[in-house]
mmCIF file of C-alpha atoms in Angstrom:
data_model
loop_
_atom_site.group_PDB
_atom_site.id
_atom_site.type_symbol
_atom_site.label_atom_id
_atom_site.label_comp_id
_atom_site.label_asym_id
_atom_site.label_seq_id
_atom_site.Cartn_x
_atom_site.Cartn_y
_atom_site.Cartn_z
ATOM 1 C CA UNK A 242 74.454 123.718 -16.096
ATOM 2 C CA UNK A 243 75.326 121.212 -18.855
ATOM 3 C CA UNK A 244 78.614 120.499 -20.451
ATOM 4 C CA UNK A 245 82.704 119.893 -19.505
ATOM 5 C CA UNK A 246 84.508 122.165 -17.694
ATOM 6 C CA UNK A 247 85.195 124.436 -19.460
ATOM 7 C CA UNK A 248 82.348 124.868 -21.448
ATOM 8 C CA UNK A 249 80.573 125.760 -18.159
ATOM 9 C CA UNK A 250 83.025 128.107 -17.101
ATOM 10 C CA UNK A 251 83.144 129.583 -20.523
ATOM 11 C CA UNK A 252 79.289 129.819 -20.428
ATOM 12 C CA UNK A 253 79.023 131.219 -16.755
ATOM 13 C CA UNK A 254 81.667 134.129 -17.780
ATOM 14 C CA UNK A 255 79.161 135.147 -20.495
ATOM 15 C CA UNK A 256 76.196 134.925 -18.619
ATOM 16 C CA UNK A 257 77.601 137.167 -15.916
ATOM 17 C CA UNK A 258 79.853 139.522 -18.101
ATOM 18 C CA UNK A 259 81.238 139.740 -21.908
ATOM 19 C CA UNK A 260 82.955 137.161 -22.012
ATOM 20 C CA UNK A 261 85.817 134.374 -20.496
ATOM 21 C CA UNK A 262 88.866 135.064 -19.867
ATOM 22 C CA UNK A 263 91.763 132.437 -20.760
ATOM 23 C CA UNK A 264 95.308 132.656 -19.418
ATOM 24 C CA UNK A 265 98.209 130.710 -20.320
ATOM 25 C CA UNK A 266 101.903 130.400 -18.349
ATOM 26 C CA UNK A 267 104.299 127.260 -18.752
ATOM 27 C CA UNK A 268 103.963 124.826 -16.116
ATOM 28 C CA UNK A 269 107.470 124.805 -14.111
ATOM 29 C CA UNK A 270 108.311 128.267 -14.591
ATOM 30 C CA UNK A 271 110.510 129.848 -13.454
ATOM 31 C CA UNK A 272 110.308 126.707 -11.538
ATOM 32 C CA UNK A 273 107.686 124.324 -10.148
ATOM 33 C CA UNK A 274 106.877 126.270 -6.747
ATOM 34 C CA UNK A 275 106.445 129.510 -8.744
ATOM 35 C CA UNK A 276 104.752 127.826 -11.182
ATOM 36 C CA UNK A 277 102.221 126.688 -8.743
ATOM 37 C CA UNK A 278 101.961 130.116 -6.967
ATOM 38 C CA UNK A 279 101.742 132.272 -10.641
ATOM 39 C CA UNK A 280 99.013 129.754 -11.453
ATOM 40 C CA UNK A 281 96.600 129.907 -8.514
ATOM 41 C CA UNK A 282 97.354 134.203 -8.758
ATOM 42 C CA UNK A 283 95.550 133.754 -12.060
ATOM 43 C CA UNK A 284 93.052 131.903 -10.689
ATOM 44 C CA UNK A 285 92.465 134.386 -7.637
ATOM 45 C CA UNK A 286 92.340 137.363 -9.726
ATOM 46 C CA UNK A 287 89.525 136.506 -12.442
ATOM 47 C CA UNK A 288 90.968 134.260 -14.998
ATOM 48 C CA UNK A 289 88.347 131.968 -16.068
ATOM 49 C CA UNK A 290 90.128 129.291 -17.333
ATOM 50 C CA UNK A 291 93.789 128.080 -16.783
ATOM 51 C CA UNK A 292 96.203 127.517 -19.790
ATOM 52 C CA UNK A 293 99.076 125.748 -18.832
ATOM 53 C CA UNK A 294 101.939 124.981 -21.189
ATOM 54 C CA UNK A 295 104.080 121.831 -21.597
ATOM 55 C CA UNK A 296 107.712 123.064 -21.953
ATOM 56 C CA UNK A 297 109.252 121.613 -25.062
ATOM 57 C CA UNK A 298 112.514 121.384 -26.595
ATOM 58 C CA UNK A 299 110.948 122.083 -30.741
ATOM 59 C CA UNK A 300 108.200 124.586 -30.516
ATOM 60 C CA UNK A 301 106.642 125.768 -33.645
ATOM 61 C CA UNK A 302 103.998 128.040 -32.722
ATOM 62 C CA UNK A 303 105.394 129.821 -29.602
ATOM 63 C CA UNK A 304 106.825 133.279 -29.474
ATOM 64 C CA UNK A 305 109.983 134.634 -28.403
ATOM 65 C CA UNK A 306 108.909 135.142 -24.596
ATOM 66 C CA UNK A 307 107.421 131.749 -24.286
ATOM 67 C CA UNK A 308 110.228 129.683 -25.785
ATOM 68 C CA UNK A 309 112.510 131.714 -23.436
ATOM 69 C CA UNK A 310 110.670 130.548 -20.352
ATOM 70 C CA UNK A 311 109.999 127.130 -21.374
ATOM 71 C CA UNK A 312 113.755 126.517 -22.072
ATOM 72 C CA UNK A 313 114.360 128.121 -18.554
ATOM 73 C CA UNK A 314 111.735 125.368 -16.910
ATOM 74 C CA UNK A 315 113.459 122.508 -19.357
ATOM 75 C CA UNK A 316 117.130 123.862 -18.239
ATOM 76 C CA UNK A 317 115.622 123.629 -14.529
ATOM 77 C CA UNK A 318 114.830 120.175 -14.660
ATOM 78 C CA UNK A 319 110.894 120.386 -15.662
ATOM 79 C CA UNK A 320 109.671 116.825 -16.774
ATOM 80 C CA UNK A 321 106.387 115.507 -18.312
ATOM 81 C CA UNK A 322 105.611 113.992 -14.752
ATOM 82 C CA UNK A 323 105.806 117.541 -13.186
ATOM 83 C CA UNK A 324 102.704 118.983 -15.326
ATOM 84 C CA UNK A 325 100.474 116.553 -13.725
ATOM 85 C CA UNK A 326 101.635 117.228 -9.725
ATOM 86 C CA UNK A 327 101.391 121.323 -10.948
ATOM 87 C CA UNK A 328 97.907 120.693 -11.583
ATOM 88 C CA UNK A 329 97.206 118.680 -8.968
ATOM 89 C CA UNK A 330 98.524 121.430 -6.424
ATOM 90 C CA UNK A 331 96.796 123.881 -8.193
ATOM 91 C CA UNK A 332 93.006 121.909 -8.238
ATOM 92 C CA UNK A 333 93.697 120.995 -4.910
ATOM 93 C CA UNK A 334 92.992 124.980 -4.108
ATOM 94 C CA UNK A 335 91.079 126.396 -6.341
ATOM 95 C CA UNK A 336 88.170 125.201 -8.918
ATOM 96 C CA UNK A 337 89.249 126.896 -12.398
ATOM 97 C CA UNK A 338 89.547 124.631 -15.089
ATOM 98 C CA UNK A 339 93.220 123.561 -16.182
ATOM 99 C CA UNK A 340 93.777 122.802 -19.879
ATOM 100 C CA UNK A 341 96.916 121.749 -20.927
ATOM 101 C CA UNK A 342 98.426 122.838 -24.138
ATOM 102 C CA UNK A 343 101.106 120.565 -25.500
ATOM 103 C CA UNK A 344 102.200 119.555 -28.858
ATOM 104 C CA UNK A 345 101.727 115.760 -29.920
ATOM 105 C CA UNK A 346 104.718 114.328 -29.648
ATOM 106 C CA UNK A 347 104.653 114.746 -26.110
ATOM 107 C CA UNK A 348 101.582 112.737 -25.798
ATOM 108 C CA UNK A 349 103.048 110.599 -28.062
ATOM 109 C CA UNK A 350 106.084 110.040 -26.341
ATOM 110 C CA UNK A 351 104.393 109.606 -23.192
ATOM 111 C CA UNK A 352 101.138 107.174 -24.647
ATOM 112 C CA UNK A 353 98.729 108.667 -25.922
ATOM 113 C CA UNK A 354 95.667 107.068 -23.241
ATOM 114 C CA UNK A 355 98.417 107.508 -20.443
ATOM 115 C CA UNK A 356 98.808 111.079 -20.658
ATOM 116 C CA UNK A 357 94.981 111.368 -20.917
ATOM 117 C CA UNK A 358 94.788 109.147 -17.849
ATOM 118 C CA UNK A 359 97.135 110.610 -16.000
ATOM 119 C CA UNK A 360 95.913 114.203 -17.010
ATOM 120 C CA UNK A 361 92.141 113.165 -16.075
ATOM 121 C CA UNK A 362 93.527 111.742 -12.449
ATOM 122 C CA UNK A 363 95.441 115.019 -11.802
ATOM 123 C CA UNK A 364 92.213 117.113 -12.549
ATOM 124 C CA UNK A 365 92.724 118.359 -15.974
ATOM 125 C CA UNK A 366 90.162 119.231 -17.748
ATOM 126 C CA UNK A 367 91.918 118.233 -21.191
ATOM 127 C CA UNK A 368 94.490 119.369 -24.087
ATOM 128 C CA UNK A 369 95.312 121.561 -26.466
ATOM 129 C CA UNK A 370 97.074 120.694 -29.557
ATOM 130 C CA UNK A 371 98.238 123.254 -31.690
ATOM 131 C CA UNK A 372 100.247 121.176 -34.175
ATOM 132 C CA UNK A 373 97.371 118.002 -33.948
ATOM 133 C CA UNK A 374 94.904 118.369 -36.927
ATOM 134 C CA UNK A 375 91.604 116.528 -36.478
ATOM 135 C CA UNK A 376 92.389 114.393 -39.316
ATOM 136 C CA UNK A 377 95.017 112.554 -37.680
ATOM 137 C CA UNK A 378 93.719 113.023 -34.567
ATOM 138 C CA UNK A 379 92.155 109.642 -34.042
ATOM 139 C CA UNK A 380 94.105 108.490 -31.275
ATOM 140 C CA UNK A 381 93.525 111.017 -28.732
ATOM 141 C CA UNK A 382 90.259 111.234 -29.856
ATOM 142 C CA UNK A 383 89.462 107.980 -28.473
ATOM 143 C CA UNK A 384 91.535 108.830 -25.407
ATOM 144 C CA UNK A 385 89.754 111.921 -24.746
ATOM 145 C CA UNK A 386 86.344 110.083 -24.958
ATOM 146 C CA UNK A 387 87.590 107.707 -22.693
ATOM 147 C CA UNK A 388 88.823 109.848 -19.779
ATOM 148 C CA UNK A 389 86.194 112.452 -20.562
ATOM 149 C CA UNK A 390 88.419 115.706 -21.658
ATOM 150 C CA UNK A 391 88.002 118.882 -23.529
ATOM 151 C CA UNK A 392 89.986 118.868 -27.010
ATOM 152 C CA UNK A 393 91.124 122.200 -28.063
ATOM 153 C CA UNK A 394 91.595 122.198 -31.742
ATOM 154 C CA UNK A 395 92.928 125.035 -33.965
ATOM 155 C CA UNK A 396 91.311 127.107 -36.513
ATOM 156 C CA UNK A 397 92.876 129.854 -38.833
ATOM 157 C CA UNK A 398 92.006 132.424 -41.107
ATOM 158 C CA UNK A 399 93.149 130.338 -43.723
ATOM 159 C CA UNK A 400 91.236 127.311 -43.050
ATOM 160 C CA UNK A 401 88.847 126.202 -45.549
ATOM 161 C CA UNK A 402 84.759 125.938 -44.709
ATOM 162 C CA UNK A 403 85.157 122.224 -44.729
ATOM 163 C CA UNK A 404 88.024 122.848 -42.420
ATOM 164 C CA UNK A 405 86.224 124.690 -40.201
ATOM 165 C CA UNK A 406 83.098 122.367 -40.079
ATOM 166 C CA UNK A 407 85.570 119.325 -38.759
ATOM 167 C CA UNK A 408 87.268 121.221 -36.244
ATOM 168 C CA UNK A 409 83.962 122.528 -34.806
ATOM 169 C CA UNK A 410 82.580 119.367 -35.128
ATOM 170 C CA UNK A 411 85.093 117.190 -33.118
ATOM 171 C CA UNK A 412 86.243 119.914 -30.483
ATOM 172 C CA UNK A 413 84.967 119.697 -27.211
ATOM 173 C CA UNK A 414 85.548 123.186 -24.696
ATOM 174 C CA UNK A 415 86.185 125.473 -27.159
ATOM 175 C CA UNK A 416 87.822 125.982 -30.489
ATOM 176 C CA UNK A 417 91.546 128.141 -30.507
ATOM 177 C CA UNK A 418 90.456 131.245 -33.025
ATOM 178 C CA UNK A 419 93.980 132.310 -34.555
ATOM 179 C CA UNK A 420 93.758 135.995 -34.265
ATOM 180 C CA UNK A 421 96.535 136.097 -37.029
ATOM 181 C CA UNK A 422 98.971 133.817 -38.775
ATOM 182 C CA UNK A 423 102.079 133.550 -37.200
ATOM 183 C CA UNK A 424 103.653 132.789 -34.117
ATOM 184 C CA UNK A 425 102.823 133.857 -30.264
ATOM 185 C CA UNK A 426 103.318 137.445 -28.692
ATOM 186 C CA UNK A 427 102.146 141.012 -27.764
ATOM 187 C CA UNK A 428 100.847 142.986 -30.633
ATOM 188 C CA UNK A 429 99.673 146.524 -30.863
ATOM 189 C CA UNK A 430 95.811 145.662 -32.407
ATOM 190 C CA UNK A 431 94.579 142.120 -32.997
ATOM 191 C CA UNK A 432 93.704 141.289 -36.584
ATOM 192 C CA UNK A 433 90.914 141.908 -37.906
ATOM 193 C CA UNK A 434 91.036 138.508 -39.524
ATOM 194 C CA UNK A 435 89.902 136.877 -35.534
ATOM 195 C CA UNK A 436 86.090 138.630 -36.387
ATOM 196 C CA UNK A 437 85.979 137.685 -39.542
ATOM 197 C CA UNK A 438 87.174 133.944 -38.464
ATOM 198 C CA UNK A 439 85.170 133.811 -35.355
ATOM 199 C CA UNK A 440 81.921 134.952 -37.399
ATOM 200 C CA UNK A 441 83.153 131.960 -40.042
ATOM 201 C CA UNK A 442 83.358 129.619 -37.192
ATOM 202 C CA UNK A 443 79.834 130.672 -35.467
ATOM 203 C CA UNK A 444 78.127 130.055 -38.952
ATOM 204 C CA UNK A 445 79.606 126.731 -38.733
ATOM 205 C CA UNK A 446 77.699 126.128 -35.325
ATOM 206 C CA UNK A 447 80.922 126.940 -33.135
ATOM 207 C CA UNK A 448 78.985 128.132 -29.571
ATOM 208 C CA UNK A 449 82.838 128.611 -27.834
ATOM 209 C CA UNK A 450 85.137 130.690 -30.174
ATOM 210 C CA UNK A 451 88.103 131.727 -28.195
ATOM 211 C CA UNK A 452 90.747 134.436 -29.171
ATOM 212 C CA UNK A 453 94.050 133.708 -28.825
ATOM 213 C CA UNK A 454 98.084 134.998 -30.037
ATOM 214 C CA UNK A 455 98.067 138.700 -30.075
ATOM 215 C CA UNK A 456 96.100 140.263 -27.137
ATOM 216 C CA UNK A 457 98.112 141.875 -23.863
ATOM 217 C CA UNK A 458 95.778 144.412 -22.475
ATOM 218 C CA UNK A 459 92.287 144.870 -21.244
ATOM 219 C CA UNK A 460 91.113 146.568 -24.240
ATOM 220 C CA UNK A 461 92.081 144.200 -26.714
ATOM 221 C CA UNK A 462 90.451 142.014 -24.105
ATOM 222 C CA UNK A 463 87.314 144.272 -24.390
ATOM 223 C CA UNK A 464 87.517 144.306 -27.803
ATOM 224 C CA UNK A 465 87.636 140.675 -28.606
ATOM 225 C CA UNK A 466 84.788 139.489 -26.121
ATOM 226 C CA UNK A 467 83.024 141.598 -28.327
ATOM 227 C CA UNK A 468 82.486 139.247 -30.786
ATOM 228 C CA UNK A 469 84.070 135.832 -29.724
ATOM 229 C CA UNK A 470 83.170 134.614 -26.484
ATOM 230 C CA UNK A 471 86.649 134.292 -25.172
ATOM 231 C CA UNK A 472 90.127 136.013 -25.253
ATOM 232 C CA UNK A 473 93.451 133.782 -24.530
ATOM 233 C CA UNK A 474 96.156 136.120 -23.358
ATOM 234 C CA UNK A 475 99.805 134.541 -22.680
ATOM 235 C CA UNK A 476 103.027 135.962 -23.396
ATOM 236 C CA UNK A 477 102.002 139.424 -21.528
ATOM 237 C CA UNK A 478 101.473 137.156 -18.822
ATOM 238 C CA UNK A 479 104.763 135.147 -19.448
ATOM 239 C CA UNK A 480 106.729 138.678 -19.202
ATOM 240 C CA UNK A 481 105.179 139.740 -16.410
ATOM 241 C CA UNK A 482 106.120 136.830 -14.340
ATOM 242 C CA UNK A 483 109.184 136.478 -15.848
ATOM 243 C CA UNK A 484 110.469 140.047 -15.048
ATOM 244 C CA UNK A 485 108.487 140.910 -11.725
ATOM 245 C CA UNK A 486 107.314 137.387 -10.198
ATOM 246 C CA UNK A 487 104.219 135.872 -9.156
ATOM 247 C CA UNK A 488 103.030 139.784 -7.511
ATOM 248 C CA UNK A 489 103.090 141.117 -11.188
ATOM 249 C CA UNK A 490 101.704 138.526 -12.648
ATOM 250 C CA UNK A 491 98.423 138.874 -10.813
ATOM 251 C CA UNK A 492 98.522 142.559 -11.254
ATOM 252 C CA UNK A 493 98.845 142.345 -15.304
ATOM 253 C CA UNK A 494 95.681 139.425 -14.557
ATOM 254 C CA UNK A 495 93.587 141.834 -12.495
ATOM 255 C CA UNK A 496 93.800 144.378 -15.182
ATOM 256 C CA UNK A 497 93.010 142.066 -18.204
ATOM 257 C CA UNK A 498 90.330 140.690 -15.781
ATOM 258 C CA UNK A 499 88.818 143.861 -15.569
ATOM 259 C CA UNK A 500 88.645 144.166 -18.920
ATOM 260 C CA UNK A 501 86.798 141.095 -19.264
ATOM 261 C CA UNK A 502 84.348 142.724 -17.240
ATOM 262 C CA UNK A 503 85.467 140.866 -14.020
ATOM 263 C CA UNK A 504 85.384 143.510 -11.081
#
């Protein structure tokens, strides 16, 4: 089987049931020996691919529960150099895929080709950028090539055709389908906007649309691999850990697992 990563593990879920499942927690929380555990539950209990957030100080497009644990990792003592021994523990144990999702500044704070370089060495798959558009995305683009990662780029309901067409063009793994504008969290139904814009992005040759911001049970998880051929789920999983530890974690990842078809 061809492809990075997480392109085969996206491709393997689909073959063998709806649809991949994609789960996000912060890396170093609560803290980094947690963070390792909550991680490899995810892994254990049917997640296809791994998620992990870079705490940050400015967030723009996390929710409530999210920017609540990442300032709990950041109070704790979580540095940049921690993400990359997390995923090193964790792809020392298990084979799941580990994208990281971090804004650009980060990167950019840390050089550009050295966070690629050090993310390739750990056994990262590659990023996620929410707030990097592939207009100005040049930089890591070259980096990326050059340590062979995924590139995660994110489309919206509001994003033009022509919009679209770059962002499926230059993404490697899959592209981030914004269920809905706004930021992270639970809600009640996904929008119907994420069919619509994962249709959009199919027409536009997209093979890897993945779901994300909005879904927190098994049937939204259902629902979406419907149509898209991935859901993201994170701040259910964020609560969980945060208010019952790494044993309800994996509970709330068996049962969006099993609505992702994953017995």
């Amino acid at each position: 089987m061809s492809g990075s990563q997480v392109e085969r593990a996206i491709d393997a879920a689909r073959a063998d049931r709806r649809g991949a499942l994609i789960g996000y927690l912060p890396a170093g929380f609560p803290d980094v020996d947690r963070s390792v555990e909550a991680v490899l539950a995810l892994a254990r209990e049917g997640v296809d691919v791994i998620e992990l957030g870079v705490p940050y100080s400015d967030p723009v497009m996390d929710g409530p529960v999210i920017q609540a644990a990442c300032q709990r990792a950041l109070a704790s003592g979580f540095r940049v150099a921690d993400l990359f021994r997390v995923i090193e523990r964790v792809r020392a144990q298990v084979d799941t895929p580990v994208l990281v999702m971090s804004y650009f500044n980060l990167m950019l704070q840390h050089g550009v080709d050295q966070f690629a370089a050090d993310l390739a060495s750990a056994g990262g798959a590659g990023a996620i950028t929410p707030d990097l558009i592939p207009d100005e995305a040049g930089e890591w683009l070259a980096a990326s090539e050059r340590h062979d990662l995924d590139r995660v780029f994110l489309a919206a309901p509001t994003s033009s055709d022509e919009r679209l067409a770059k962002i499926v063009e230059l993404s490697r793994g899959f592209v981030y389908t914004v269920s809905t504008m706004g930021i992270t969290g639970a809600r009640k139904d996904v929008d119907a906007a994420a069919k619509v814009l994962t249709q959009r992005l199919h027409d536009a040759g997209c093979e890897r649309a993945c779901v994300g911001i909005g879904i927190s049970t098994g049937k939204q998880v259902r629902d979406v691999l419907g149509y898209a051929e991935g859901a993201i789920v994170g701040s259910a999983l964020v609560r969980s850990l945060s208010e019952g530890g790494v044993e309800a974690v994996a509970d709330t990842a068996r049962g969006l697992a099993a609505g992702a078809g994953r017995s």
